[in-house]
mmCIF file of C-alpha atoms in Angstrom:
data_model
loop_
_atom_site.group_PDB
_atom_site.id
_atom_site.type_symbol
_atom_site.label_atom_id
_atom_site.label_comp_id
_atom_site.label_asym_id
_atom_site.label_seq_id
_atom_site.Cartn_x
_atom_site.Cartn_y
_atom_site.Cartn_z
ATOM 1 C CA MET D 14 -125.720 -16.135 -41.793
ATOM 2 C CA ALA D 15 -123.075 -16.549 -38.805
ATOM 3 C CA ARG D 16 -124.273 -20.020 -38.274
ATOM 4 C CA VAL D 17 -122.613 -21.136 -41.526
ATOM 5 C CA ILE D 18 -119.523 -18.837 -41.904
ATOM 6 C CA VAL D 19 -116.764 -21.156 -40.436
ATOM 7 C CA ASP D 20 -114.343 -18.088 -41.252
ATOM 8 C CA CYS D 21 -113.643 -15.224 -43.273
ATOM 9 C CA ALA D 22 -110.511 -13.293 -43.765
ATOM 10 C CA ILE D 23 -108.926 -10.833 -46.265
ATOM 11 C CA TYR D 24 -105.581 -11.844 -47.333
ATOM 12 C CA LYS D 25 -103.265 -9.136 -48.562
ATOM 13 C CA ASP D 26 -99.400 -9.115 -49.307
ATOM 14 C CA GLY D 27 -99.195 -12.772 -48.107
ATOM 15 C CA HIS D 28 -100.840 -12.110 -44.602
ATOM 16 C CA ARG D 29 -104.099 -12.802 -43.062
ATOM 17 C CA THR D 30 -106.309 -9.885 -41.760
ATOM 18 C CA ASP D 31 -109.973 -10.522 -40.128
ATOM 19 C CA GLY D 32 -112.771 -10.408 -42.584
ATOM 20 C CA PRO D 33 -115.533 -7.469 -42.132
ATOM 21 C CA ASP D 34 -118.674 -8.265 -40.378
ATOM 22 C CA ASP D 35 -120.771 -6.730 -43.413
ATOM 23 C CA LEU D 36 -120.010 -8.844 -46.746
ATOM 24 C CA SER D 37 -122.064 -6.261 -48.661
ATOM 25 C CA ASP D 38 -118.586 -3.887 -49.228
ATOM 26 C CA ALA D 39 -115.848 -6.779 -48.481
ATOM 27 C CA LEU D 40 -115.116 -7.675 -52.063
ATOM 28 C CA ASP D 41 -115.040 -4.204 -52.995
ATOM 29 C CA GLN D 42 -112.096 -3.499 -50.085
ATOM 30 C CA ALA D 43 -110.267 -6.579 -50.882
ATOM 31 C CA ARG D 44 -110.454 -5.389 -54.630
ATOM 32 C CA ALA D 45 -109.118 -1.861 -53.841
ATOM 33 C CA SER D 46 -106.407 -2.623 -51.744
ATOM 34 C CA GLY D 47 -104.731 -5.702 -54.313
ATOM 35 C CA ALA D 48 -105.963 -8.486 -51.520
ATOM 36 C CA PHE D 49 -108.715 -11.466 -51.867
ATOM 37 C CA LEU D 50 -111.557 -12.366 -49.477
ATOM 38 C CA TRP D 51 -111.701 -16.331 -48.065
ATOM 39 C CA ILE D 52 -115.157 -17.264 -46.950
ATOM 40 C CA GLY D 53 -115.451 -20.713 -45.666
ATOM 41 C CA LEU D 54 -119.362 -22.070 -45.080
ATOM 42 C CA HIS D 55 -120.625 -25.131 -44.049
ATOM 43 C CA GLU D 56 -123.827 -26.567 -45.401
ATOM 44 C CA PRO D 57 -125.385 -23.286 -45.905
ATOM 45 C CA THR D 58 -129.247 -23.294 -46.885
ATOM 46 C CA GLU D 59 -130.257 -21.217 -50.112
ATOM 47 C CA GLU D 60 -131.213 -17.948 -47.728
ATOM 48 C CA GLU D 61 -128.126 -18.078 -46.049
ATOM 49 C CA PHE D 62 -126.010 -18.403 -49.257
ATOM 50 C CA ALA D 63 -128.237 -15.733 -51.045
ATOM 51 C CA LEU D 64 -126.080 -12.491 -49.789
ATOM 52 C CA VAL D 65 -123.034 -14.378 -50.946
ATOM 53 C CA THR D 66 -124.527 -15.342 -54.407
ATOM 54 C CA SER D 67 -125.428 -11.523 -54.901
ATOM 55 C CA GLU D 68 -122.419 -9.968 -53.551
ATOM 56 C CA PHE D 69 -119.910 -12.189 -55.604
ATOM 57 C CA GLY D 70 -121.876 -12.556 -58.831
ATOM 58 C CA LEU D 71 -121.982 -16.371 -58.431
ATOM 59 C CA HIS D 72 -123.598 -18.276 -61.495
ATOM 60 C CA PRO D 73 -126.906 -19.838 -60.593
ATOM 61 C CA LEU D 74 -125.997 -23.115 -62.025
ATOM 62 C CA ALA D 75 -122.884 -23.321 -59.947
ATOM 63 C CA VAL D 76 -124.974 -21.907 -56.630
ATOM 64 C CA GLU D 77 -127.409 -24.638 -57.260
ATOM 65 C CA ASP D 78 -124.521 -27.595 -57.360
ATOM 66 C CA ALA D 79 -122.902 -26.153 -54.359
ATOM 67 C CA LEU D 80 -126.258 -26.337 -52.155
ATOM 68 C CA THR D 81 -127.589 -29.489 -53.386
ATOM 69 C CA ALA D 82 -124.430 -31.457 -53.188
ATOM 70 C CA HIS D 83 -124.288 -34.851 -54.509
ATOM 71 C CA GLN D 84 -121.877 -33.635 -57.054
ATOM 72 C CA ARG D 85 -118.980 -35.656 -59.102
ATOM 73 C CA PRO D 86 -115.474 -33.952 -58.991
ATOM 74 C CA LYS D 87 -115.776 -31.277 -61.777
ATOM 75 C CA LEU D 88 -114.140 -27.859 -62.973
ATOM 76 C CA GLU D 89 -116.467 -25.425 -64.337
ATOM 77 C CA VAL D 90 -115.372 -22.321 -65.995
ATOM 78 C CA TYR D 91 -117.933 -19.175 -65.533
ATOM 79 C CA ASP D 92 -117.427 -15.348 -66.882
ATOM 80 C CA ASP D 93 -116.747 -14.273 -63.284
ATOM 81 C CA SER D 94 -115.387 -17.581 -61.478
ATOM 82 C CA LEU D 95 -113.918 -20.758 -61.329
ATOM 83 C CA PHE D 96 -116.350 -23.769 -59.902
ATOM 84 C CA MET D 97 -114.739 -26.658 -58.737
ATOM 85 C CA VAL D 98 -115.986 -29.842 -56.768
ATOM 86 C CA LEU D 99 -113.819 -31.840 -54.569
ATOM 87 C CA LYS D 100 -114.637 -35.163 -52.678
ATOM 88 C CA PRO D 101 -112.664 -35.324 -49.710
ATOM 89 C CA LEU D 102 -112.331 -39.186 -48.314
ATOM 90 C CA GLU D 103 -112.064 -40.400 -44.396
ATOM 91 C CA TYR D 104 -111.215 -43.848 -43.929
ATOM 92 C CA ASP D 105 -112.453 -45.932 -40.445
ATOM 93 C CA ASP D 106 -109.543 -48.277 -39.804
ATOM 94 C CA ALA D 107 -112.020 -49.994 -37.249
ATOM 95 C CA THR D 108 -114.667 -50.577 -39.473
ATOM 96 C CA ALA D 109 -112.591 -50.456 -42.796
ATOM 97 C CA THR D 110 -115.001 -48.008 -44.267
ATOM 98 C CA VAL D 111 -114.480 -44.935 -47.010
ATOM 99 C CA THR D 112 -116.869 -41.876 -46.258
ATOM 100 C CA SER D 113 -116.894 -39.103 -48.691
ATOM 101 C CA GLY D 114 -117.822 -35.621 -47.777
ATOM 102 C CA GLU D 115 -117.990 -32.978 -50.585
ATOM 103 C CA LEU D 116 -116.320 -29.431 -51.133
ATOM 104 C CA MET D 117 -117.038 -26.632 -53.387
ATOM 105 C CA VAL D 118 -114.700 -24.001 -54.057
ATOM 106 C CA PHE D 119 -115.692 -20.449 -56.013
ATOM 107 C CA VAL D 120 -112.752 -18.687 -57.199
ATOM 108 C CA GLY D 121 -112.736 -15.531 -58.637
ATOM 109 C CA ASP D 122 -110.357 -12.257 -59.333
ATOM 110 C CA ALA D 123 -110.330 -11.303 -55.690
ATOM 111 C CA PHE D 124 -112.262 -13.885 -53.705
ATOM 112 C CA VAL D 125 -112.595 -17.618 -52.654
ATOM 113 C CA VAL D 126 -115.834 -19.032 -51.240
ATOM 114 C CA THR D 127 -115.540 -22.481 -50.141
ATOM 115 C CA VAL D 128 -118.502 -24.454 -49.345
ATOM 116 C CA ARG D 129 -118.294 -27.954 -47.768
ATOM 117 C CA HIS D 130 -121.109 -30.506 -46.851
ATOM 118 C CA GLY D 131 -120.176 -33.756 -44.064
ATOM 119 C CA GLU D 132 -117.533 -33.483 -41.182
ATOM 120 C CA GLY D 133 -114.690 -35.464 -43.201
ATOM 121 C CA SER D 134 -113.836 -31.706 -45.412
ATOM 122 C CA ALA D 135 -112.925 -29.277 -42.691
ATOM 123 C CA LEU D 136 -110.274 -26.550 -43.627
ATOM 124 C CA ALA D 137 -108.575 -25.258 -40.603
ATOM 125 C CA GLU D 138 -105.674 -27.162 -41.254
ATOM 126 C CA VAL D 139 -105.885 -25.649 -44.854
ATOM 127 C CA ARG D 140 -105.792 -22.348 -43.612
ATOM 128 C CA HIS D 141 -102.992 -22.576 -41.128
ATOM 129 C CA ARG D 142 -100.816 -24.380 -43.979
ATOM 130 C CA LEU D 143 -101.570 -21.662 -46.330
ATOM 131 C CA GLU D 144 -101.103 -18.817 -43.812
ATOM 132 C CA LYS D 145 -97.509 -20.290 -42.753
ATOM 133 C CA ASP D 146 -96.549 -19.570 -46.476
ATOM 134 C CA PRO D 147 -96.753 -15.870 -47.575
ATOM 135 C CA GLU D 148 -95.043 -16.217 -50.806
ATOM 136 C CA LEU D 149 -97.862 -18.755 -51.759
ATOM 137 C CA LEU D 150 -100.327 -16.564 -50.668
ATOM 138 C CA ARG D 151 -99.149 -13.849 -52.581
ATOM 139 C CA LYS D 152 -100.174 -15.744 -55.779
ATOM 140 C CA GLY D 153 -103.676 -14.829 -55.123
ATOM 141 C CA PRO D 154 -106.994 -17.057 -55.062
ATOM 142 C CA ALA D 155 -105.947 -19.783 -57.012
ATOM 143 C CA SER D 156 -103.230 -20.666 -54.107
ATOM 144 C CA VAL D 157 -106.177 -21.283 -51.693
ATOM 145 C CA LEU D 158 -107.360 -23.865 -54.170
ATOM 146 C CA TYR D 159 -103.794 -25.464 -54.876
ATOM 147 C CA VAL D 160 -103.389 -25.855 -50.999
ATOM 148 C CA ILE D 161 -107.067 -27.457 -50.683
ATOM 149 C CA SER D 162 -106.637 -29.766 -53.999
ATOM 150 C CA ASP D 163 -103.043 -30.500 -52.579
ATOM 151 C CA THR D 164 -104.687 -31.801 -49.274
ATOM 152 C CA VAL D 165 -107.437 -33.418 -50.345
ATOM 153 C CA VAL D 166 -105.295 -35.372 -52.927
ATOM 154 C CA ASP D 167 -102.601 -36.206 -50.344
ATOM 155 C CA HIS D 168 -105.195 -37.570 -48.006
ATOM 156 C CA TYR D 169 -106.380 -40.096 -50.948
ATOM 157 C CA VAL D 170 -102.829 -41.473 -50.929
ATOM 158 C CA GLU D 171 -102.459 -42.104 -47.299
ATOM 159 C CA ILE D 172 -106.135 -43.470 -47.503
ATOM 160 C CA ALA D 173 -104.775 -45.882 -50.597
ATOM 161 C CA SER D 174 -101.948 -46.918 -48.632
ATOM 162 C CA GLU D 175 -104.224 -47.929 -45.363
ATOM 163 C CA LEU D 176 -106.459 -49.685 -47.985
ATOM 164 C CA GLN D 177 -103.593 -51.605 -49.162
ATOM 165 C CA VAL D 178 -102.734 -52.935 -45.834
ATOM 166 C CA ASP D 179 -106.304 -54.144 -44.971
ATOM 167 C CA LEU D 180 -106.394 -55.520 -48.321
ATOM 168 C CA GLU D 181 -103.035 -57.664 -47.603
ATOM 169 C CA GLU D 182 -104.784 -58.895 -44.400
ATOM 170 C CA LEU D 183 -107.705 -60.007 -46.198
ATOM 171 C CA GLU D 184 -105.703 -61.856 -48.925
ATOM 172 C CA SER D 185 -103.834 -63.542 -46.178
ATOM 173 C CA SER D 186 -107.434 -64.537 -44.564
ATOM 174 C CA VAL D 187 -108.797 -65.828 -47.705
ATOM 175 C CA PHE D 188 -105.918 -67.879 -48.870
ATOM 176 C CA SER D 189 -105.875 -69.505 -45.204
ATOM 177 C CA PRO D 190 -106.483 -73.101 -44.860
ATOM 178 C CA ASN D 191 -108.544 -72.311 -41.987
ATOM 179 C CA VAL D 192 -110.902 -70.266 -43.990
ATOM 180 C CA SER D 193 -114.536 -72.547 -44.334
ATOM 181 C CA ASP D 194 -117.337 -69.841 -44.037
ATOM 182 C CA SER D 195 -117.234 -69.005 -47.646
ATOM 183 C CA GLY D 196 -120.445 -66.771 -47.244
ATOM 184 C CA ASN D 197 -118.921 -64.439 -44.683
ATOM 185 C CA THR D 198 -115.490 -64.359 -46.799
ATOM 186 C CA ALA D 199 -117.387 -63.541 -49.961
ATOM 187 C CA SER D 200 -119.475 -60.926 -48.011
ATOM 188 C CA THR D 201 -116.272 -59.650 -46.860
ATOM 189 C CA ILE D 202 -114.792 -59.134 -49.972
ATOM 190 C CA TYR D 203 -117.631 -57.197 -51.608
ATOM 191 C CA THR D 204 -117.844 -55.289 -48.752
ATOM 192 C CA PHE D 205 -114.292 -54.152 -49.493
ATOM 193 C CA LYS D 206 -114.872 -53.701 -53.046
ATOM 194 C CA ARG D 207 -117.402 -51.470 -52.251
ATOM 195 C CA GLN D 208 -114.943 -49.290 -50.316
ATOM 196 C CA ALA D 209 -112.447 -49.402 -53.168
ATOM 197 C CA LEU D 210 -115.477 -48.187 -55.544
ATOM 198 C CA GLU D 211 -116.159 -45.191 -53.223
ATOM 199 C CA PHE D 212 -112.626 -44.218 -53.372
ATOM 200 C CA ARG D 213 -112.319 -44.459 -57.197
ATOM 201 C CA ARG D 214 -115.545 -42.534 -57.513
ATOM 202 C CA ALA D 215 -113.844 -39.411 -55.472
ATOM 203 C CA THR D 216 -110.339 -39.569 -57.271
ATOM 204 C CA GLY D 217 -111.155 -40.690 -61.037
ATOM 205 C CA PRO D 218 -113.139 -37.770 -62.112
ATOM 206 C CA LEU D 219 -110.669 -35.250 -60.769
ATOM 207 C CA MET D 220 -107.868 -36.197 -63.048
ATOM 208 C CA ASP D 221 -109.634 -34.054 -65.927
ATOM 209 C CA PRO D 222 -110.127 -30.700 -63.605
ATOM 210 C CA MET D 223 -106.381 -30.914 -62.683
ATOM 211 C CA ASN D 224 -105.225 -31.654 -65.950
ATOM 212 C CA ARG D 225 -107.184 -28.378 -67.176
ATOM 213 C CA LEU D 226 -105.381 -26.465 -64.246
ATOM 214 C CA THR D 227 -102.079 -27.121 -65.278
ATOM 215 C CA SER D 228 -102.546 -25.804 -68.862
ATOM 216 C CA SER D 229 -103.297 -22.225 -70.032
ATOM 217 C CA GLY D 230 -106.603 -20.996 -70.732
ATOM 218 C CA VAL D 231 -108.574 -21.676 -67.298
ATOM 219 C CA PRO D 232 -109.421 -17.967 -65.897
ATOM 220 C CA PHE D 233 -107.834 -17.011 -62.527
ATOM 221 C CA VAL D 234 -105.210 -19.273 -62.663
ATOM 222 C CA ALA D 235 -101.813 -17.675 -63.211
ATOM 223 C CA GLU D 236 -98.835 -19.089 -64.947
ATOM 224 C CA SER D 237 -96.938 -18.921 -61.632
ATOM 225 C CA ILE D 238 -99.293 -21.235 -60.093
ATOM 226 C CA ARG D 239 -99.436 -24.100 -62.545
ATOM 227 C CA PRO D 240 -96.536 -25.966 -61.797
ATOM 228 C CA PHE D 241 -98.081 -26.654 -58.355
ATOM 229 C CA PHE D 242 -101.256 -28.294 -59.841
ATOM 230 C CA ARG D 243 -98.870 -30.310 -61.914
ATOM 231 C CA ASP D 244 -97.217 -31.505 -58.800
ATOM 232 C CA VAL D 245 -101.166 -32.326 -57.506
ATOM 233 C CA ALA D 246 -101.877 -33.900 -60.844
ATOM 234 C CA ASP D 247 -98.929 -36.353 -60.330
ATOM 235 C CA HIS D 248 -100.149 -37.439 -56.629
ATOM 236 C CA LEU D 249 -103.345 -37.826 -57.736
ATOM 237 C CA THR D 250 -102.167 -40.062 -60.840
ATOM 238 C CA ARG D 251 -100.454 -42.232 -58.290
ATOM 239 C CA SER D 252 -103.880 -42.406 -56.089
ATOM 240 C CA ASN D 253 -106.006 -43.846 -59.249
ATOM 241 C CA GLU D 254 -103.133 -46.102 -59.964
ATOM 242 C CA GLN D 255 -103.357 -47.484 -56.725
ATOM 243 C CA GLY D 256 -107.170 -47.529 -56.458
ATOM 244 C CA GLU D 257 -107.218 -49.282 -59.946
ATOM 245 C CA SER D 258 -104.616 -51.919 -58.324
ATOM 246 C CA LEU D 259 -106.896 -52.372 -55.542
ATOM 247 C CA ASP D 260 -109.992 -53.209 -57.560
ATOM 248 C CA ARG D 261 -108.127 -55.990 -59.908
ATOM 249 C CA LEU D 262 -106.457 -57.267 -56.635
ATOM 250 C CA LEU D 263 -110.034 -57.542 -55.700
ATOM 251 C CA SER D 264 -111.415 -58.991 -58.489
ATOM 252 C CA ASP D 265 -108.940 -61.604 -58.673
ATOM 253 C CA ILE D 266 -109.236 -62.495 -54.822
ATOM 254 C CA LEU D 267 -112.685 -62.804 -55.073
ATOM 255 C CA ALA D 268 -112.045 -65.092 -58.328
ATOM 256 C CA ALA D 269 -109.663 -67.235 -56.556
ATOM 257 C CA HIS D 270 -111.926 -67.724 -53.566
ATOM 258 C CA LEU D 271 -114.854 -68.595 -55.419
ATOM 259 C CA THR D 272 -112.627 -71.254 -57.477
ATOM 260 C CA GLN D 273 -111.601 -72.366 -53.905
ATOM 261 C CA VAL D 274 -115.208 -72.969 -53.068
ATOM 262 C CA GLY D 275 -115.832 -74.895 -56.528
ATOM 263 C CA VAL D 276 -112.697 -77.128 -55.332
ATOM 264 C CA ARG D 277 -113.884 -77.771 -52.197
ATOM 265 C CA GLN D 278 -117.345 -78.628 -53.194
ATOM 266 C CA ASN D 279 -116.122 -80.821 -55.956
ATOM 267 C CA ASP D 280 -113.813 -82.502 -52.914
ATOM 268 C CA ASP D 281 -116.775 -82.878 -50.837
ATOM 269 C CA MET D 282 -118.936 -84.331 -53.581
ATOM 270 C CA ARG D 283 -116.354 -86.770 -54.387
ATOM 271 C CA LYS D 284 -116.318 -87.834 -50.724
ATOM 272 C CA ILE D 285 -119.951 -88.309 -50.463
ATOM 273 C CA SER D 286 -120.175 -90.149 -53.648
ATOM 274 C CA ALA D 287 -117.684 -92.618 -52.605
ATOM 275 C CA TRP D 288 -119.292 -93.152 -49.038
ATOM 276 C CA ALA D 289 -122.516 -93.490 -50.971
ATOM 277 C CA ALA D 290 -121.075 -96.330 -53.120
ATOM 278 C CA MET D 291 -119.799 -98.183 -50.294
ATOM 279 C CA ALA D 292 -123.108 -97.960 -48.499
ATOM 280 C CA ALA D 293 -124.860 -99.021 -51.712
ATOM 281 C CA ALA D 294 -122.727 -102.163 -52.536
ATOM 282 C CA PRO D 295 -123.849 -104.032 -49.156
ATOM 283 C CA THR D 296 -127.523 -102.383 -49.235
ATOM 284 C CA MET D 297 -127.526 -104.359 -52.791
ATOM 285 C CA VAL D 298 -126.518 -107.325 -51.277
ATOM 286 C CA ALA D 299 -129.048 -107.507 -48.350
ATOM 287 C CA GLY D 300 -131.775 -106.109 -50.589
ATOM 288 C CA ILE D 301 -131.545 -109.507 -52.593
ATOM 289 C CA TYR D 302 -131.467 -111.887 -49.664
ATOM 290 C CA GLY D 303 -134.131 -109.915 -48.117
ATOM 291 C CA MET D 304 -136.561 -110.732 -50.955
ATOM 292 C CA ASN D 305 -137.359 -114.052 -48.997
ATOM 293 C CA PHE D 306 -137.637 -116.441 -52.245
ATOM 294 C CA GLU D 307 -137.606 -120.124 -51.192
ATOM 295 C CA HIS D 308 -134.680 -121.175 -53.755
ATOM 296 C CA MET D 309 -131.928 -119.066 -53.331
ATOM 297 C CA PRO D 310 -128.219 -119.882 -53.289
ATOM 298 C CA GLU D 311 -126.712 -120.725 -49.939
ATOM 299 C CA LEU D 312 -129.887 -119.667 -48.171
ATOM 300 C CA HIS D 313 -130.062 -123.002 -46.057
ATOM 301 C CA GLN D 314 -126.401 -123.331 -45.603
ATOM 302 C CA THR D 315 -124.920 -122.874 -42.317
ATOM 303 C CA TRP D 316 -121.874 -121.055 -43.869
ATOM 304 C CA GLY D 317 -124.530 -118.980 -46.165
ATOM 305 C CA TYR D 318 -124.552 -116.081 -43.639
ATOM 306 C CA PRO D 319 -121.176 -115.416 -42.927
ATOM 307 C CA ALA D 320 -120.324 -115.736 -46.390
ATOM 308 C CA VAL D 321 -122.948 -113.240 -47.755
ATOM 309 C CA MET D 322 -121.284 -110.837 -44.907
ATOM 310 C CA THR D 323 -117.575 -111.274 -45.667
ATOM 311 C CA LEU D 324 -118.422 -110.667 -49.280
ATOM 312 C CA MET D 325 -120.185 -107.362 -48.500
ATOM 313 C CA ALA D 326 -117.372 -106.482 -46.074
ATOM 314 C CA GLY D 327 -114.925 -107.447 -48.784
ATOM 315 C CA ILE D 328 -116.555 -105.368 -51.615
ATOM 316 C CA VAL D 329 -116.779 -102.207 -49.051
ATOM 317 C CA THR D 330 -113.085 -102.547 -48.197
ATOM 318 C CA PHE D 331 -112.245 -102.991 -52.108
ATOM 319 C CA LEU D 332 -114.083 -99.635 -52.648
ATOM 320 C CA TYR D 333 -112.678 -97.761 -49.877
ATOM 321 C CA VAL D 334 -109.171 -98.899 -50.818
ATOM 322 C CA PHE D 335 -109.617 -97.719 -53.996
ATOM 323 C CA PHE D 336 -111.021 -94.518 -53.649
ATOM 324 C CA LYS D 337 -108.514 -93.707 -51.061
ATOM 325 C CA ARG D 338 -106.079 -94.475 -53.827
ATOM 326 C CA ARG D 339 -107.642 -91.981 -55.966
ATOM 327 C CA GLY D 340 -108.040 -89.342 -53.501
ATOM 328 C CA TRP D 341 -111.612 -89.221 -53.133
ATOM 329 C CA LEU D 342 -111.428 -90.045 -49.204
#
């Protein structure tokens, strides 16, 4: 069990004390002293999580979700606890990729259990931030849920800003007159669109849980902590708007790029058609005079050959000037 326990502490009157080595009576100790217990776990197995499940009375459906991961952001209310799923995001600027982890939070009357999957959702920073604010800690286990949510959502805002910068660079490259490799450009746009989709998968479904936490009727969330969740909901709304804006802009950029490709192809076809027409005229004349009939105009005239060559040159020149004026060449 020690392998998966990242941190364990009891918080009383806004201050931290180290958690007990034996979890069997930790919750009773916390309740008796008016404190609460916070246990952080990283990718536990079913056997390793069994003790926590039995001691804290966690609902088996929530436990199953916490162990298997791959959940959408959500909030579920059970008799003895709340169960919330968040998807922390990380953005690699070097590869322009968004990766998501998963963070499950159980909140009860005197305990918080966090289960994280992936490397992008470490909570050490969250603990340090919370432990520096005793007044907030005194609001109980819901304060932990607030700080976790606030940290995750604030990171969404940062990632959205980074994606916006990269999108502006992509837009400049797409509309650059020097861009000619349409295949790679379209692939880049689609790849970026997948990153925007990954972002929206994390932020979009979280809006409903945040709205529920700001309203009355959710157990284990006191009235005094609800304004803090409203602040998180405001930041999340901005993140969702940025995500939707990114998606719309990417769709517009892709449509504009495909239009550019179509215009470029039409221009190429006009040029090919013009050159083909200029090649066809002398080919036709040469074909006629290559049929070797005996009685043909100018066939036996000394000026016949230069006249035909002049005719072919004149036709080609006329077609060239005509197509040039039309903008085909």
